[in-house]
């Protein structure tokens, strides 16, 4: 008997996360050179917003033989009075939700998760939960979510597809390496895309000697101060050059005549990026990392680090394969399936917890005009999985 | 400039212009011989990387050589070669190939030549092949070599010539004159997802590439995709016995009859990042046979047998995919070996065609060492296969014996030469 899965989502329409991830459980997905059909059965769906003409919930339910329920509890119990699924997929991404003063979209991931936990508690059984993207816009809520997983002993997985997608090149930092500095370049709006970039960086730096030790201080600065900070050595320009060297999408003159560019060396970077942002994150073991959001300069996500004993600057691009296939989400679904089937999370949910918290703290710093903020609450310690988890086979 | 390649007395006596190869200079000078130079033309991609540098191994890499002269055959309204010559005064434009190679003097004045005969307005043969003047350019180059008693390495972009006899003559001339000669597509050297290499000495039974594009164009890239993998099999490349092309209805019949392995074709499709969704509302769904027929208006396959019995099939599925995917069955292995040769392709997906970076990097190595990094015989064979495919289609999809390709024997390089750092 295949295990039974409930999908709890904000929105199920074409190219929403629920569609491109949920569908893979229904129709399979490309994996290691095969069209893989998970040995899992989607039995119920809860969709929070069903815009007329776009919603696919009922079409999918009809075609694939499951039921759309009006509440999360009903979806988890499949209309009975007991938990009737073996795994829960929470996808609180896309849909019309308000933003707070920090610019974070208030997706109801915590609320969805809490309703699942309520059912688990009432029915005396808990099942694995995957939470798409960061756990919550609020670290406090995110922390509560992770604590419930520990308390009720159910496996949890969360996060972005960037850590598990293809890498160009296929770089994995050696476990227990000594990272001197790390830098990530990202693009896109806050808080969806800065989150992805932070989690991509986190999956690399968590492999350092001693593992992740937590974040003690953050600061987010914007505008020309970002370039001044670079001049002052606040982040390494060599690392920035290394990260940019991995980009396939330099803008500006490349768009005009196709030329390759050393965007930092040729002085174009400040001209292309109207509103740069630097997210400075200092870890408890002293490691300093920087995320540069460089809208206007490039359109991809690249990482670089200085690692003791490694020549040059290990660097890579997290490959976001093209729309509409977005095969990177197949890489993520494969990890979710693994947890649903084995009951073991292939990588720690603490990765997403610390990124949820660091992002919130950075956005608080931004709201406070770039204030340096101490973050004693982000004392999240964990170890990276031994084996690489990204797509490479 | 010190002459580094001296004509030997014996060669003069026998009339064969075989020129000895000495060590190349520390900082070689290069000439680029191009058909056109517009945005996203191959010349722009390749020559720009020598002028502007490019991202490589985590830095902005500048090749340790100087591109000092350029010849562009067709300078139209969209030309950027004048812009480049103005911005890089060390590169001079010349009105003829000979002048570009001699820097306006009487003797060869460069240590390496880029021959980029792709894009531009050239007539077509009755079979539909574009008559890019690679052979003509090559002859102009070797004329200068002969007159100067010196040769220099040549990198030829893409296949050697649309005309097999000419391609063979280019190869033979390079052999005779001992010109370090490299050619080919960027498919063999670009990123792979996953980043895997066919183990040297593999026992390959059958191989398939699923790509896209047109005949006498992207078919060649798909053939190079296949060849850079199958050449690593046990015994190396042994040449090709025959080729048969399939198109339209005959393609679908052949697919159904299992003329090529469906398992391998499907494995290749499962490596694609660009499967056209067969149903509205689904973003990534595996096509049924009916979907295939509906999405692919003009399917093309080249089925060919190598002389050692290995079966290869090149499939063009325009309308279904926009990438190049490879799969092979290896003796004793349950699952097919498969990967995608990934092209970051502008303008839809990227702004840079960075698959030219590993191609340039391999050419650079040859210019620095005088040693090609992979055998030109790969491209000689794919040149012949491309022409054979065109001929077979032109002859009504007839199976053509290819005795001229059965003698192309070579060994793959031990080291992988694709992009993975």
mmCIF file with all atom_site columns, C-alpha atoms in Angstrom, chain A residues 25-125:
data_model
loop_
_atom_site.group_PDB
_atom_site.id
_atom_site.type_symbol
_atom_site.label_atom_id
_atom_site.label_alt_id
_atom_site.label_comp_id
_atom_site.label_asym_id
_atom_site.label_entity_id
_atom_site.label_seq_id
_atom_site.pdbx_PDB_ins_code
_atom_site.Cartn_x
_atom_site.Cartn_y
_atom_site.Cartn_z
_atom_site.occupancy
_atom_site.B_iso_or_equiv
_atom_site.pdbx_formal_charge
_atom_site.auth_seq_id
_atom_site.auth_comp_id
_atom_site.auth_asym_id
_atom_site.auth_atom_id
_atom_site.pdbx_PDB_model_num
ATOM 1   C CA . UNK A 1 25  ? 3.488   13.404 -6.762  1.00 0.00 ? 25  UNK A CA 1
ATOM 2   C CA . UNK A 1 26  ? 0.627   12.842 -9.206  1.00 0.00 ? 26  UNK A CA 1
ATOM 3   C CA . UNK A 1 27  ? 2.339   12.382 -12.565 1.00 0.00 ? 27  UNK A CA 1
ATOM 4   C CA . UNK A 1 28  ? 5.951   11.708 -11.642 1.00 0.00 ? 28  UNK A CA 1
ATOM 5   C CA . UNK A 1 29  ? 9.070   13.653 -12.492 1.00 0.00 ? 29  UNK A CA 1
ATOM 6   C CA . UNK A 1 30  ? 12.463  13.301 -14.166 1.00 0.00 ? 30  UNK A CA 1
ATOM 7   C CA . UNK A 1 31  ? 14.985  11.761 -11.816 1.00 0.00 ? 31  UNK A CA 1
ATOM 8   C CA . UNK A 1 32  ? 18.361  10.188 -12.611 1.00 0.00 ? 32  UNK A CA 1
ATOM 9   C CA . UNK A 1 33  ? 17.455  9.656  -16.246 1.00 0.00 ? 33  UNK A CA 1
ATOM 10  C CA . UNK A 1 34  ? 14.052  8.092  -15.601 1.00 0.00 ? 34  UNK A CA 1
ATOM 11  C CA . UNK A 1 35  ? 10.498  9.321  -15.308 1.00 0.00 ? 35  UNK A CA 1
ATOM 12  C CA . UNK A 1 36  ? 10.054  8.456  -11.661 1.00 0.00 ? 36  UNK A CA 1
ATOM 13  C CA . UNK A 1 37  ? 6.601   7.845  -10.207 1.00 0.00 ? 37  UNK A CA 1
ATOM 14  C CA . UNK A 1 38  ? 6.625   8.109  -6.417  1.00 0.00 ? 38  UNK A CA 1
ATOM 15  C CA . UNK A 1 39  ? 5.100   5.175  -4.584  1.00 0.00 ? 39  UNK A CA 1
ATOM 16  C CA . UNK A 1 40  ? 2.851   7.605  -2.724  1.00 0.00 ? 40  UNK A CA 1
ATOM 17  C CA . UNK A 1 41  ? -0.812  8.438  -3.070  1.00 0.00 ? 41  UNK A CA 1
ATOM 18  C CA . UNK A 1 42  ? -2.146  11.955 -2.763  1.00 0.00 ? 42  UNK A CA 1
ATOM 19  C CA . UNK A 1 43  ? -5.469  11.477 -0.973  1.00 0.00 ? 43  UNK A CA 1
ATOM 20  C CA . UNK A 1 44  ? -6.484  14.964 0.081   1.00 0.00 ? 44  UNK A CA 1
ATOM 21  C CA . UNK A 1 45  ? -5.980  18.618 -0.643  1.00 0.00 ? 45  UNK A CA 1
ATOM 22  C CA . UNK A 1 46  ? -6.670  21.844 1.172   1.00 0.00 ? 46  UNK A CA 1
ATOM 23  C CA . UNK A 1 47  ? -6.314  25.037 -0.882  1.00 0.00 ? 47  UNK A CA 1
ATOM 24  C CA . UNK A 1 48  ? -6.679  28.349 0.923   1.00 0.00 ? 48  UNK A CA 1
ATOM 25  C CA . UNK A 1 49  ? -7.372  30.569 -2.117  1.00 0.00 ? 49  UNK A CA 1
ATOM 26  C CA . UNK A 1 50  ? -9.087  29.308 -5.237  1.00 0.00 ? 50  UNK A CA 1
ATOM 27  C CA . UNK A 1 51  ? -9.232  32.148 -7.752  1.00 0.00 ? 51  UNK A CA 1
ATOM 28  C CA . UNK A 1 52  ? -11.914 31.500 -10.368 1.00 0.00 ? 52  UNK A CA 1
ATOM 29  C CA . UNK A 1 53  ? -10.553 30.470 -13.731 1.00 0.00 ? 53  UNK A CA 1
ATOM 30  C CA . UNK A 1 54  ? -7.068  29.752 -12.350 1.00 0.00 ? 54  UNK A CA 1
ATOM 31  C CA . UNK A 1 55  ? -7.569  27.290 -9.522  1.00 0.00 ? 55  UNK A CA 1
ATOM 32  C CA . UNK A 1 56  ? -6.681  23.705 -10.421 1.00 0.00 ? 56  UNK A CA 1
ATOM 33  C CA . UNK A 1 57  ? -7.641  22.015 -7.145  1.00 0.00 ? 57  UNK A CA 1
ATOM 34  C CA . UNK A 1 58  ? -10.862 20.409 -8.333  1.00 0.00 ? 58  UNK A CA 1
ATOM 35  C CA . UNK A 1 59  ? -9.504  19.467 -11.782 1.00 0.00 ? 59  UNK A CA 1
ATOM 36  C CA . UNK A 1 60  ? -6.616  17.645 -10.171 1.00 0.00 ? 60  UNK A CA 1
ATOM 37  C CA . UNK A 1 61  ? -8.850  16.029 -7.551  1.00 0.00 ? 61  UNK A CA 1
ATOM 38  C CA . UNK A 1 62  ? -11.161 14.715 -10.237 1.00 0.00 ? 62  UNK A CA 1
ATOM 39  C CA . UNK A 1 63  ? -8.423  13.437 -12.509 1.00 0.00 ? 63  UNK A CA 1
ATOM 40  C CA . UNK A 1 64  ? -6.301  11.824 -9.818  1.00 0.00 ? 64  UNK A CA 1
ATOM 41  C CA . UNK A 1 65  ? -9.013  10.595 -7.496  1.00 0.00 ? 65  UNK A CA 1
ATOM 42  C CA . UNK A 1 66  ? -8.627  12.581 -4.298  1.00 0.00 ? 66  UNK A CA 1
ATOM 43  C CA . UNK A 1 67  ? -10.803 15.013 -2.368  1.00 0.00 ? 67  UNK A CA 1
ATOM 44  C CA . UNK A 1 68  ? -10.565 18.742 -1.804  1.00 0.00 ? 68  UNK A CA 1
ATOM 45  C CA . UNK A 1 69  ? -11.499 19.537 1.793   1.00 0.00 ? 69  UNK A CA 1
ATOM 46  C CA . UNK A 1 70  ? -12.643 22.795 3.310   1.00 0.00 ? 70  UNK A CA 1
ATOM 47  C CA . UNK A 1 71  ? -10.341 22.680 6.312   1.00 0.00 ? 71  UNK A CA 1
ATOM 48  C CA . UNK A 1 72  ? -6.851  21.448 7.035   1.00 0.00 ? 72  UNK A CA 1
ATOM 49  C CA . UNK A 1 73  ? -8.086  19.132 9.772   1.00 0.00 ? 73  UNK A CA 1
ATOM 50  C CA . UNK A 1 74  ? -10.556 17.523 7.378   1.00 0.00 ? 74  UNK A CA 1
ATOM 51  C CA . UNK A 1 75  ? -7.854  17.108 4.762   1.00 0.00 ? 75  UNK A CA 1
ATOM 52  C CA . UNK A 1 76  ? -5.586  15.383 7.284   1.00 0.00 ? 76  UNK A CA 1
ATOM 53  C CA . UNK A 1 77  ? -8.409  13.136 8.471   1.00 0.00 ? 77  UNK A CA 1
ATOM 54  C CA . UNK A 1 78  ? -9.806  12.625 4.978   1.00 0.00 ? 78  UNK A CA 1
ATOM 55  C CA . UNK A 1 79  ? -13.303 13.273 6.252   1.00 0.00 ? 79  UNK A CA 1
ATOM 56  C CA . UNK A 1 80  ? -13.007 10.727 9.092   1.00 0.00 ? 80  UNK A CA 1
ATOM 57  C CA . UNK A 1 81  ? -12.371 11.548 12.735  1.00 0.00 ? 81  UNK A CA 1
ATOM 58  C CA . UNK A 1 82  ? -8.769  10.319 12.854  1.00 0.00 ? 82  UNK A CA 1
ATOM 59  C CA . UNK A 1 83  ? -5.582  11.316 11.132  1.00 0.00 ? 83  UNK A CA 1
ATOM 60  C CA . UNK A 1 84  ? -5.807  9.397  7.844   1.00 0.00 ? 84  UNK A CA 1
ATOM 61  C CA . UNK A 1 85  ? -2.592  10.356 6.030   1.00 0.00 ? 85  UNK A CA 1
ATOM 62  C CA . UNK A 1 86  ? 1.040   9.299  6.386   1.00 0.00 ? 86  UNK A CA 1
ATOM 63  C CA . UNK A 1 87  ? 2.684   12.540 5.307   1.00 0.00 ? 87  UNK A CA 1
ATOM 64  C CA . UNK A 1 88  ? 1.865   16.227 4.858   1.00 0.00 ? 88  UNK A CA 1
ATOM 65  C CA . UNK A 1 89  ? 3.140   18.572 2.173   1.00 0.00 ? 89  UNK A CA 1
ATOM 66  C CA . UNK A 1 90  ? 2.676   22.212 3.217   1.00 0.00 ? 90  UNK A CA 1
ATOM 67  C CA . UNK A 1 91  ? 3.138   24.701 0.412   1.00 0.00 ? 91  UNK A CA 1
ATOM 68  C CA . UNK A 1 92  ? 2.444   28.200 1.653   1.00 0.00 ? 92  UNK A CA 1
ATOM 69  C CA . UNK A 1 93  ? 3.773   30.051 -1.355  1.00 0.00 ? 93  UNK A CA 1
ATOM 70  C CA . UNK A 1 94  ? 1.926   32.230 -3.865  1.00 0.00 ? 94  UNK A CA 1
ATOM 71  C CA . UNK A 1 95  ? -1.513  33.685 -3.290  1.00 0.00 ? 95  UNK A CA 1
ATOM 72  C CA . UNK A 1 96  ? -2.767  37.017 -2.180  1.00 0.00 ? 96  UNK A CA 1
ATOM 73  C CA . UNK A 1 97  ? -1.508  37.718 1.347   1.00 0.00 ? 97  UNK A CA 1
ATOM 74  C CA . UNK A 1 98  ? -0.590  41.008 3.036   1.00 0.00 ? 98  UNK A CA 1
ATOM 75  C CA . UNK A 1 99  ? 2.941   42.172 3.761   1.00 0.00 ? 99  UNK A CA 1
ATOM 76  C CA . UNK A 1 100 ? 4.238   43.482 7.067   1.00 0.00 ? 100 UNK A CA 1
ATOM 77  C CA . UNK A 1 101 ? 6.285   46.640 7.571   1.00 0.00 ? 101 UNK A CA 1
ATOM 78  C CA . UNK A 1 102 ? 9.489   44.690 6.885   1.00 0.00 ? 102 UNK A CA 1
ATOM 79  C CA . UNK A 1 103 ? 8.189   43.800 3.451   1.00 0.00 ? 103 UNK A CA 1
ATOM 80  C CA . UNK A 1 104 ? 7.668   40.129 4.302   1.00 0.00 ? 104 UNK A CA 1
ATOM 81  C CA . UNK A 1 105 ? 4.707   38.380 2.747   1.00 0.00 ? 105 UNK A CA 1
ATOM 82  C CA . UNK A 1 106 ? 2.609   36.971 5.585   1.00 0.00 ? 106 UNK A CA 1
ATOM 83  C CA . UNK A 1 107 ? 2.117   33.495 4.151   1.00 0.00 ? 107 UNK A CA 1
ATOM 84  C CA . UNK A 1 108 ? 0.222   31.404 6.694   1.00 0.00 ? 108 UNK A CA 1
ATOM 85  C CA . UNK A 1 109 ? 2.796   28.622 6.964   1.00 0.00 ? 109 UNK A CA 1
ATOM 86  C CA . UNK A 1 110 ? 2.842   28.728 10.749  1.00 0.00 ? 110 UNK A CA 1
ATOM 87  C CA . UNK A 1 111 ? -0.942  28.723 10.867  1.00 0.00 ? 111 UNK A CA 1
ATOM 88  C CA . UNK A 1 112 ? -1.159  25.751 8.475   1.00 0.00 ? 112 UNK A CA 1
ATOM 89  C CA . UNK A 1 113 ? 1.513   23.894 10.384  1.00 0.00 ? 113 UNK A CA 1
ATOM 90  C CA . UNK A 1 114 ? -0.152  24.596 13.732  1.00 0.00 ? 114 UNK A CA 1
ATOM 91  C CA . UNK A 1 115 ? -3.414  23.123 12.499  1.00 0.00 ? 115 UNK A CA 1
ATOM 92  C CA . UNK A 1 116 ? -1.545  19.976 11.456  1.00 0.00 ? 116 UNK A CA 1
ATOM 93  C CA . UNK A 1 117 ? 0.104   19.774 14.871  1.00 0.00 ? 117 UNK A CA 1
ATOM 94  C CA . UNK A 1 118 ? -3.301  20.182 16.516  1.00 0.00 ? 118 UNK A CA 1
ATOM 95  C CA . UNK A 1 119 ? -4.586  17.161 14.603  1.00 0.00 ? 119 UNK A CA 1
ATOM 96  C CA . UNK A 1 120 ? -1.439  15.174 15.437  1.00 0.00 ? 120 UNK A CA 1
ATOM 97  C CA . UNK A 1 121 ? -1.946  15.935 19.126  1.00 0.00 ? 121 UNK A CA 1
ATOM 98  C CA . UNK A 1 122 ? -5.664  15.283 19.174  1.00 0.00 ? 122 UNK A CA 1
ATOM 99  C CA . UNK A 1 123 ? -5.324  12.027 17.263  1.00 0.00 ? 123 UNK A CA 1
ATOM 100 C CA . UNK A 1 124 ? -2.222  10.799 19.054  1.00 0.00 ? 124 UNK A CA 1
ATOM 101 C CA . UNK A 1 125 ? -0.146  10.249 15.934  1.00 0.00 ? 125 UNK A CA 1
#
